[in-house]
Short mmCIF file of C-alpha atoms in Angstrom, two decimals:
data_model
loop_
_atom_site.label_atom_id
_atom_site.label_comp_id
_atom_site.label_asym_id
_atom_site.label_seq_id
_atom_site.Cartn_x
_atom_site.Cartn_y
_atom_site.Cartn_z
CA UNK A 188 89.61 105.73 154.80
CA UNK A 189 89.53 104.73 151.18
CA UNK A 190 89.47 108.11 149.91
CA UNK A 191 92.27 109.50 152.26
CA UNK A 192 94.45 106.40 150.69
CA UNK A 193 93.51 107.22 147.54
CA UNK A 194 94.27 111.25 147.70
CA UNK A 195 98.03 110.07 149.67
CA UNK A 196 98.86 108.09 146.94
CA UNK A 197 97.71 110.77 144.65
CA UNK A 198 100.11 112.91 146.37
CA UNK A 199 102.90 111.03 145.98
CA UNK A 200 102.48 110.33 142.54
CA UNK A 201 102.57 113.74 141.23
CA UNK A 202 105.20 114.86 143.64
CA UNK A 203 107.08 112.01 141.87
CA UNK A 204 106.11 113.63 138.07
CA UNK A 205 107.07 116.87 139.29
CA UNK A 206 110.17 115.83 140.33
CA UNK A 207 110.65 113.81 137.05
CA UNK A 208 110.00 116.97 134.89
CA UNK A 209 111.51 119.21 136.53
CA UNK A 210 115.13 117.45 136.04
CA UNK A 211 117.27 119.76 133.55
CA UNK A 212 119.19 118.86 130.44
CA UNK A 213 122.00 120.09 132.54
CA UNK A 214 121.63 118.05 135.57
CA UNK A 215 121.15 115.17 133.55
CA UNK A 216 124.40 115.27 131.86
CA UNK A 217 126.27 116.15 134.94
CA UNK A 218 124.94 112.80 136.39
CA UNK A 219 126.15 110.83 133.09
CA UNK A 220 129.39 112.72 133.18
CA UNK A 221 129.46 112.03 137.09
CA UNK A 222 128.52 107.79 136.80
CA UNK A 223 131.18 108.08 134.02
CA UNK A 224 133.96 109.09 136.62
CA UNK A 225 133.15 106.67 139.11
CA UNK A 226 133.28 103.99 136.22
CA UNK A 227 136.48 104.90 135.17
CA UNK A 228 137.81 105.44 139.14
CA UNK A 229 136.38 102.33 139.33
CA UNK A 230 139.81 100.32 137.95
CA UNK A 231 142.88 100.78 139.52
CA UNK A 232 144.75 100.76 136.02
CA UNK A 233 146.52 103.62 135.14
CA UNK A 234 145.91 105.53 132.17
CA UNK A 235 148.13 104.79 129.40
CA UNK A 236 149.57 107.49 126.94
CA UNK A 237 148.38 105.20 123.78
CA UNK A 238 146.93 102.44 123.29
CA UNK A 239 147.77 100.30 119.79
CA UNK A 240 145.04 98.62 117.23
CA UNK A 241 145.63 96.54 114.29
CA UNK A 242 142.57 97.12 111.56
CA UNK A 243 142.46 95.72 108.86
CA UNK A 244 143.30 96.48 105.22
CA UNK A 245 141.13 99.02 103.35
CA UNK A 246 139.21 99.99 106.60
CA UNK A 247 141.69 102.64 107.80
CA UNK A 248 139.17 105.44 106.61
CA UNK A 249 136.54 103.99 109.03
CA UNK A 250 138.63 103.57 112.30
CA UNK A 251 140.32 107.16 111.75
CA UNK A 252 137.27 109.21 112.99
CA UNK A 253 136.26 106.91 115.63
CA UNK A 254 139.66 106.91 117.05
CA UNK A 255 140.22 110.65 117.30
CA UNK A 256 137.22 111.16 118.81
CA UNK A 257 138.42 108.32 121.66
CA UNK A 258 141.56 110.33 122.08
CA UNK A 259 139.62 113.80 122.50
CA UNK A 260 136.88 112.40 125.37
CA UNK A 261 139.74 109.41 127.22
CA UNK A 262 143.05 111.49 126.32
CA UNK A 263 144.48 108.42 125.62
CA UNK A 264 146.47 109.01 122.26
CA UNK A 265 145.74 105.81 119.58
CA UNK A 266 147.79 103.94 116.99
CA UNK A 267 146.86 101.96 114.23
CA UNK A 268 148.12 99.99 111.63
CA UNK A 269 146.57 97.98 108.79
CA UNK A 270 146.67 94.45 108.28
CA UNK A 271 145.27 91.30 106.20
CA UNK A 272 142.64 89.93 108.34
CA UNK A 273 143.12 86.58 108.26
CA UNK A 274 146.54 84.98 107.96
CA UNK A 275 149.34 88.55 108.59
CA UNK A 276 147.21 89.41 111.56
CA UNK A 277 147.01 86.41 113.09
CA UNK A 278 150.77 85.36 112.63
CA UNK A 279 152.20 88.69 113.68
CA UNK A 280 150.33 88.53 117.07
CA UNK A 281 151.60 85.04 117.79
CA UNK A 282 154.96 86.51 116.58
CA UNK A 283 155.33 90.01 118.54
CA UNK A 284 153.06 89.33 121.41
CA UNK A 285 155.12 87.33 123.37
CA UNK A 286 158.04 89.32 122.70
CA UNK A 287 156.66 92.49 124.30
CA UNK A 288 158.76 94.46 122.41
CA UNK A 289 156.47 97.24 122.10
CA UNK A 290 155.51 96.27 119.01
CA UNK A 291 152.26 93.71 120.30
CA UNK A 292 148.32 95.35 119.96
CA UNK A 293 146.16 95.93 122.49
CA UNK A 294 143.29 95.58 120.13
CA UNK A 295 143.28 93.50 117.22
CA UNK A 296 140.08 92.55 114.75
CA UNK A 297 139.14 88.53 113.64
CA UNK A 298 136.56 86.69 112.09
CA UNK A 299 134.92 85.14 114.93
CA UNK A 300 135.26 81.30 113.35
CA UNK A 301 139.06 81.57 114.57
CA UNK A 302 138.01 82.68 118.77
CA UNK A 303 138.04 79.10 119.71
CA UNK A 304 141.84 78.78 118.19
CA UNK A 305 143.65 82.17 119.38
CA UNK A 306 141.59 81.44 122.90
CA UNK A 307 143.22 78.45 123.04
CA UNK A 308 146.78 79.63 121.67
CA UNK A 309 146.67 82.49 124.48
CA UNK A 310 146.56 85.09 122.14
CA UNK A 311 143.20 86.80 123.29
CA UNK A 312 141.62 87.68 126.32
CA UNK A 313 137.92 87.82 127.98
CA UNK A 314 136.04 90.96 127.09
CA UNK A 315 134.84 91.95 130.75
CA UNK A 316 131.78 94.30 130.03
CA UNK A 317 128.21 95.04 131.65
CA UNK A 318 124.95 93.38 130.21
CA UNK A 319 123.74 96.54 128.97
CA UNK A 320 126.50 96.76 126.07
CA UNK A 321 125.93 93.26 125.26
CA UNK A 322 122.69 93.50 125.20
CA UNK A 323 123.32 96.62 122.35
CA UNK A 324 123.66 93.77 119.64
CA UNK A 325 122.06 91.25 118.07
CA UNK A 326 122.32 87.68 120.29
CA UNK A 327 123.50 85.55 117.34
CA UNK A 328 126.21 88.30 116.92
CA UNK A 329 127.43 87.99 121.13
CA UNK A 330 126.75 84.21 120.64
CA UNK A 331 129.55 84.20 117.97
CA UNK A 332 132.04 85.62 120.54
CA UNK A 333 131.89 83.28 123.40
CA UNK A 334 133.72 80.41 124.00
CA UNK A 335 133.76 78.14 126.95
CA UNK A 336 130.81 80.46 128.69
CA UNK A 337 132.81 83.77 128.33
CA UNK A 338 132.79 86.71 126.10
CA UNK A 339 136.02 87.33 124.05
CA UNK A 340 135.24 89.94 121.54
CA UNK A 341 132.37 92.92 120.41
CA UNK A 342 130.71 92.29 117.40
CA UNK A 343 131.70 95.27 114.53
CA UNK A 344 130.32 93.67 111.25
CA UNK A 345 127.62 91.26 110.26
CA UNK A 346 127.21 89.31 106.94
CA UNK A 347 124.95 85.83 106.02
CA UNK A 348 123.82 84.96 103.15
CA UNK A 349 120.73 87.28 100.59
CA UNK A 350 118.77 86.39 97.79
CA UNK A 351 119.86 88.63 94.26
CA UNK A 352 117.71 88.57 91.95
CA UNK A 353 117.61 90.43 88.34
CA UNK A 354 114.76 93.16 88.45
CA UNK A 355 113.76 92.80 84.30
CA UNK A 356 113.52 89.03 84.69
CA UNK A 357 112.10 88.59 88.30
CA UNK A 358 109.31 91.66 89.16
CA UNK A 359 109.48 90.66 92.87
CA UNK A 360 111.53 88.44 95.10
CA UNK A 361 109.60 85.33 95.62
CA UNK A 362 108.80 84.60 99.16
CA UNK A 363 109.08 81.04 99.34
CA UNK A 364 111.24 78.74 97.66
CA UNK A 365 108.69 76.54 96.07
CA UNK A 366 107.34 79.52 94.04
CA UNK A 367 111.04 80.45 93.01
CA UNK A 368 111.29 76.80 92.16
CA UNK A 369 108.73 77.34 89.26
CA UNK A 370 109.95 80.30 88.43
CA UNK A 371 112.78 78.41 87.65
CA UNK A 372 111.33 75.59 86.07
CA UNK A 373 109.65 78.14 83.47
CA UNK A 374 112.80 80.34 82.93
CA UNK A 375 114.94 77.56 82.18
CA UNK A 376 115.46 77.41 78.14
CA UNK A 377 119.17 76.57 76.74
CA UNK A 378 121.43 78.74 78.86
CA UNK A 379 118.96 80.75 80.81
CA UNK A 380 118.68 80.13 84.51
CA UNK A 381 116.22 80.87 86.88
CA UNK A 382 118.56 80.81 89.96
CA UNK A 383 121.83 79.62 91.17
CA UNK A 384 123.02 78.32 94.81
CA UNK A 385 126.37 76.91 95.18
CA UNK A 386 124.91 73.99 97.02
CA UNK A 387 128.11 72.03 96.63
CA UNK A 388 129.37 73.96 98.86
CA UNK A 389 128.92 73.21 102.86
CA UNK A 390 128.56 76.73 103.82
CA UNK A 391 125.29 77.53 101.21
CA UNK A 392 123.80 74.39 101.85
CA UNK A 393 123.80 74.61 105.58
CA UNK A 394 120.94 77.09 105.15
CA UNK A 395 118.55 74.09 103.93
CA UNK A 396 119.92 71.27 105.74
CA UNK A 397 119.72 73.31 108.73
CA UNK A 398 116.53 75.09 108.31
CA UNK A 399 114.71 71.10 108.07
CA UNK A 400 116.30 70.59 111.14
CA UNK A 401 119.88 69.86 111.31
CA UNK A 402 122.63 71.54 112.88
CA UNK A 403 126.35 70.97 113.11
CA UNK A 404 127.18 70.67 116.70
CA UNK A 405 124.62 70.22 119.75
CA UNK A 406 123.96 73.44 121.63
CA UNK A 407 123.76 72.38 125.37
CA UNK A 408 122.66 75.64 127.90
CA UNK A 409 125.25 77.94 125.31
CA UNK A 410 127.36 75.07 125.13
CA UNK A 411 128.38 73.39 121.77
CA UNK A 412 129.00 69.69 122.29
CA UNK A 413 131.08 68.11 119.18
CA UNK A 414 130.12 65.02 119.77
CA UNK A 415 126.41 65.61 119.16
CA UNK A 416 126.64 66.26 115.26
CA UNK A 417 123.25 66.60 113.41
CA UNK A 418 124.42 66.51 109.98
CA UNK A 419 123.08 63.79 109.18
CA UNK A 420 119.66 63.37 110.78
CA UNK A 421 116.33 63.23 109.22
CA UNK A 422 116.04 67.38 108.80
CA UNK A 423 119.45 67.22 107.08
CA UNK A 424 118.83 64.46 105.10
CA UNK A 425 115.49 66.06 103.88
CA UNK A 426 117.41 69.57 103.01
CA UNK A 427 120.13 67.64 101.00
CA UNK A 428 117.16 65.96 99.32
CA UNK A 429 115.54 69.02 98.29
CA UNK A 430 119.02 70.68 97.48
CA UNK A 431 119.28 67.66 94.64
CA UNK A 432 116.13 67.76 93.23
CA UNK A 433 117.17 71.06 91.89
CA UNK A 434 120.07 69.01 90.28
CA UNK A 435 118.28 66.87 88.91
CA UNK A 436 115.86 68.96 86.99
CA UNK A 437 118.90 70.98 85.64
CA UNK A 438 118.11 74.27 87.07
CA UNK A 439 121.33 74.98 88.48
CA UNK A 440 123.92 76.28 86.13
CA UNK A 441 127.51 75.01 86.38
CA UNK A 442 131.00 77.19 86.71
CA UNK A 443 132.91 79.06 88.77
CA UNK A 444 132.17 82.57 90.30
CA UNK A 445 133.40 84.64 87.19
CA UNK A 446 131.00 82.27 84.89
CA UNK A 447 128.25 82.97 86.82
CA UNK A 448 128.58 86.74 87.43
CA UNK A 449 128.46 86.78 83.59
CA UNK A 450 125.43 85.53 83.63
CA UNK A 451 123.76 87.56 85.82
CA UNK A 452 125.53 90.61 84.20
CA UNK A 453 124.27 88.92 80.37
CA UNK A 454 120.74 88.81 81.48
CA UNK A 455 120.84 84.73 81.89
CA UNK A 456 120.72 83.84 85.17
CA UNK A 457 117.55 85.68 87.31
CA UNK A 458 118.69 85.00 90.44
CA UNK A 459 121.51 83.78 93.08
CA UNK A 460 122.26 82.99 97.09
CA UNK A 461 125.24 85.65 97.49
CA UNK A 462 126.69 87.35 100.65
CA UNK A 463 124.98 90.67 99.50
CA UNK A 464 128.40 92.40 97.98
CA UNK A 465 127.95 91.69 94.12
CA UNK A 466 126.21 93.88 91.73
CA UNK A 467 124.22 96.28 94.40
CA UNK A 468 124.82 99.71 92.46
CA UNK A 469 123.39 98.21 89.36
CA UNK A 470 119.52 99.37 88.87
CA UNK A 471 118.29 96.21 87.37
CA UNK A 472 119.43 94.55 90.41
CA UNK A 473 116.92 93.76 94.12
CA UNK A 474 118.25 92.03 96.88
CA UNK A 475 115.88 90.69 99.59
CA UNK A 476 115.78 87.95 102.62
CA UNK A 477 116.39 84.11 101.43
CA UNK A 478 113.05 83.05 100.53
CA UNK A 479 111.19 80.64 102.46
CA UNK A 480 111.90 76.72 102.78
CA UNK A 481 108.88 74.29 101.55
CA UNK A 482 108.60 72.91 105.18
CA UNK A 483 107.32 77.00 106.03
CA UNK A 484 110.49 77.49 107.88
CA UNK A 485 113.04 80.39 106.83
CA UNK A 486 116.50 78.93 105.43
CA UNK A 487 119.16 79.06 108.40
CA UNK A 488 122.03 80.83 106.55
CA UNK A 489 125.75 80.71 108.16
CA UNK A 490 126.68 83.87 109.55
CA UNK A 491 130.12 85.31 109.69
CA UNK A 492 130.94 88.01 112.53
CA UNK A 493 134.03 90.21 112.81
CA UNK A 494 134.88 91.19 116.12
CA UNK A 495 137.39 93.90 118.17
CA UNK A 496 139.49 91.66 120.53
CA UNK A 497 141.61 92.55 123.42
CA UNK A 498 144.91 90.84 123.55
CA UNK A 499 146.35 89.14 126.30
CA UNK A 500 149.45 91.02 125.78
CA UNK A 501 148.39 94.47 126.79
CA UNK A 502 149.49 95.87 129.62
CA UNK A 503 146.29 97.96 129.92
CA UNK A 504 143.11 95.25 129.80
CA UNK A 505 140.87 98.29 131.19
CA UNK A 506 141.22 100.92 128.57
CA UNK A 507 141.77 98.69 125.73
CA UNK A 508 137.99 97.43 126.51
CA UNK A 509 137.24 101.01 126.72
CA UNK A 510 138.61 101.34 123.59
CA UNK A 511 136.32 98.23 122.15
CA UNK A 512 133.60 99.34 123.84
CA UNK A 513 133.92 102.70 121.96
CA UNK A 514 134.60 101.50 118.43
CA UNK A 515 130.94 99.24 118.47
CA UNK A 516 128.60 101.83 120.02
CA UNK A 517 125.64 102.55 118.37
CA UNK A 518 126.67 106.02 116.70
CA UNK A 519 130.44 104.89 115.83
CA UNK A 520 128.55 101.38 114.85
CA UNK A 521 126.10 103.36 112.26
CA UNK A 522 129.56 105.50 111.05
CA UNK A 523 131.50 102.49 110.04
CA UNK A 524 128.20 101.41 108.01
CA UNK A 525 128.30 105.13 106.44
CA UNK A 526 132.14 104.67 105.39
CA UNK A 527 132.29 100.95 104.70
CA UNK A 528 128.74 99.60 103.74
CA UNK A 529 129.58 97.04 106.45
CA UNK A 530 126.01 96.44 108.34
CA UNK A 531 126.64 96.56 111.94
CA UNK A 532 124.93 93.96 114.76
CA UNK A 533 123.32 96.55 116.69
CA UNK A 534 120.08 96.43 117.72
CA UNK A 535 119.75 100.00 116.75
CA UNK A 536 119.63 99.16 113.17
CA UNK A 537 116.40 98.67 112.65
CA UNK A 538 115.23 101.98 113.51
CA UNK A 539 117.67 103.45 111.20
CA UNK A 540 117.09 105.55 107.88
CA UNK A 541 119.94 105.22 106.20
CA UNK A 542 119.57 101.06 106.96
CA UNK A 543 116.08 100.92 106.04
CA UNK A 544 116.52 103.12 103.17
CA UNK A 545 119.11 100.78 101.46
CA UNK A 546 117.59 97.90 100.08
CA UNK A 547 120.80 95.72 100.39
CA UNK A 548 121.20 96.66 104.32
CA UNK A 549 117.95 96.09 104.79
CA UNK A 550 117.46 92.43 102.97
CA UNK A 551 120.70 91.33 105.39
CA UNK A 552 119.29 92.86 108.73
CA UNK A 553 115.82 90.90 108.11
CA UNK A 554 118.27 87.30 106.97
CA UNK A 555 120.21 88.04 110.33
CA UNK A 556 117.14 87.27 112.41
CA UNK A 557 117.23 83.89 111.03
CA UNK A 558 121.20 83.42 110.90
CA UNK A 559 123.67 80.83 112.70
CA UNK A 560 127.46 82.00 113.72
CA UNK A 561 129.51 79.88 112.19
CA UNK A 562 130.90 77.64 115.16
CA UNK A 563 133.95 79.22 116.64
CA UNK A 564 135.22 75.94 118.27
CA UNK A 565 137.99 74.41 116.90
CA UNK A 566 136.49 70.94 116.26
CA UNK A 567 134.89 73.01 113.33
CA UNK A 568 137.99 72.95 111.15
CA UNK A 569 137.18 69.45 110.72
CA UNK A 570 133.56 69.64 109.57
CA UNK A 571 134.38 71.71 106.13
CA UNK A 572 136.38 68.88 104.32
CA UNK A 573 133.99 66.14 104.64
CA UNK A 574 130.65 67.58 104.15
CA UNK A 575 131.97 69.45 101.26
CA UNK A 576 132.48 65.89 99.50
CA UNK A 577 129.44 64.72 100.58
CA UNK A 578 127.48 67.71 98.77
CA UNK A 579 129.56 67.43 95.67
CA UNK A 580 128.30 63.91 95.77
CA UNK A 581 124.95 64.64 96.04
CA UNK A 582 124.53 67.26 93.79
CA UNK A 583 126.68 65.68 90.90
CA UNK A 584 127.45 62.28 91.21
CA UNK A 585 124.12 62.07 92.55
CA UNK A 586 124.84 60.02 95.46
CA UNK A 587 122.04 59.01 98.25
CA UNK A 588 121.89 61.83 100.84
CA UNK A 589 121.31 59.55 103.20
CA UNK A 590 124.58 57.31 102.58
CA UNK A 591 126.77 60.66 102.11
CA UNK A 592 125.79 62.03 104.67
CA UNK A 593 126.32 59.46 107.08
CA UNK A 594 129.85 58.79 105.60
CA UNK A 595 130.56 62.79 106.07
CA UNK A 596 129.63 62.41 110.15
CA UNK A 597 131.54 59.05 110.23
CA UNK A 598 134.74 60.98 109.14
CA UNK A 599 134.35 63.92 111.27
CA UNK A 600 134.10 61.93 114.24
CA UNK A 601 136.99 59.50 113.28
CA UNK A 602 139.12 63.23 112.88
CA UNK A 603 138.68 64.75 115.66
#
């Protein structure tokens, strides 16, 4: 009986390979092509003659490609106009939007850190798209894009905070940052540095505070609560601690941007925290992951996400998601990166040449593992202002972390 079960089975199993292998090139693309028309059948939106998208400036080059190729497969002809990112593009969609005029985009590109804002203001709407394409990118890059449990953009670009370093003076990026800390300590001689962090600012010393075990707002189930602040509990007191006892030994050189670029560029400062933009095409130069905090934990660098949006003045929700949906596929994703340099939040990456090739692209995609969106709620705008005066306290007036810190939270609740 045993055998006659197994040789059934059997049977089946290679009448089930058979099958499998047999299956042609041919019939599987008719069956893609096929679950592609019942997708699109599947809305009872007409097709529109064009659809309009605001990109913005300097990234024309990118989108042009991307856009004809939309209009080729869909038939749907495409518009597009350049715009500054962050203030034009946001005050000409609360401007022409309502007006309908014609004039209002059906797609539109932000920073994620202002969802929260233009969700609340009306000027957006939710991204309705399958698990499989969010499950294309990175989570902290989707995780960036939700607000109030629903998805309001597609991640296109990707950037956190990388450790620079100066090849001649530095042979290899240290791993943690108690060995960069005597590095330091042994570079430092009149106006040589070893490394530079602009600690005094919130957004760079979130990374420390944060990877000891604070965090700005409470995440509850997805949720952020802003009530539950963590900026000043015993992790964050402990990473403003260690962020002044580089102060205090003098190991962190003073000046603005432009000073300190021209030390790098002289051959006096060995290494900075930097977004991963400055000084790439130089030879002398290596970029690699933030090194490693003394508690063994990685430093929890902000990350910034731009998204595609769909407005909630288009008259064509459907194909304008279509449209999102195209511009952040894998292939148009790994384009964009070809054209603009800007590393994309697909998964995909990683088994990339071109990414893993590039030393730059390759430093940010490890740092991203380990970065936190910047929080797209609007209680946010109230967090910068405050904690930036308590870390210009602590790192030159050289207040108590403790006390600072305390005062910072005390504020941000009393503001919001």
């Amino acid at each position: 009986m045993k055998k006659l079960i197994f040789h059934l089975f059997m049977s089946m199993f290679l009448i089930v390979i058979v099958s499998a292998c047999g299956s042609s090139p041919d019939l599987e693309n008719e069956v893609v092509k096929e679950n592609k028309k019942k997708e699109d059948e599947a809305s009872n939106e007409a097709k529109p003659e064009k659809l309009i998208i605001w990109e913005e400036k300097g990234k024309a080059d990118a989108l042009k490609p991307v856009i004809e190729a939309f209009e080729k497969e869909y038939g749907i002809k495409v518009e597009h106009e350049e715009l500054e990112i962050a203030s034009e593009m946001y005050e000409r969609l609360r401007r022409d939007g309502p007006i309908g005029n014609g004039k209002a985009p059906d797609v539109v590109t932000f920073s994620h850190e202002k969802v929260g804002q233009i969700v609340k203001e009306g000027l957006i709407q939710e991204v309705k798209v399958n698990d499989e394409v969010l499950n294309a990118f990175i989570e902290p890059s989707i995780r960036g894009e939700i607000y109030q449990d629903k998805v309001f953009g597609l991640p296109k670009s990707v950037t956190t905070s990388v450790f620079i370093y100066n090849k001649k003076l530095m042979a290899k990026a240290p791993e943690t940052m108690n060995d960069l800390y005597k590095m330091a300590r042994k570079l430092r001689k009149g106006n040589v540095h070893g490394y530079y962090a602009d600690w005094k600012d919130f957004h760079d010393s979130y990374g420390v505070m944060a990877g000891m075990g604070g965090y700005i707002f409470k995440d509850k189930n997805g949720k952020l609560d802003p009530s539950d602040i963590g900026l000043n509990n015993k992790g964050a007191i402990k990473g403003a601690a260690y962020i002044q006892k580089w102060y205090r030994a003098g190991l962190i050189p003073e000046g603005d941007k432009a000073a300190i670029e021209k030390l790098f560029i002289q051959g006096k400062l060995a290494s900075f925290m930097s977004d991963g933009t400055s000084f790439t095409e130089r030879k002398d130069t290596g970029t690699a992951p933030m090194p490693e905090l003394p508690n063994g934990q990685p430093m929890k660098t902000l990350l910034k996400i731009k998204g595609w949006h769909v407005t909630a003045f288009t008259k064509h929700p459907y194909w304008s998601t279509k449209l999102v949906e195209y511009l952040t596929n894998d292939d148009n994703a790994m384009q964009r990166y070809d054209l603009t340099g800007e590393v994309p939040p697909n998964k995909s990456i990683k088994h990339n040449a071109a990414i893993n090739e590039n030393e730059r692209a390759q430093a940010l995609s490890i740092q991203l593992q380990y970065a936190e969106p910047v929080p797209n709620i609007p209680e946010m705008n109230k967090v910068w202002g405050p904690m930036n005066s308590a870390m210009d306290e602590i790192t030159t007036q050289k207040a108590k972390p403790k006390r600072a810190l305390h005062k910072a939270v005390k504020t941000i609740k009393k503001e919001r």
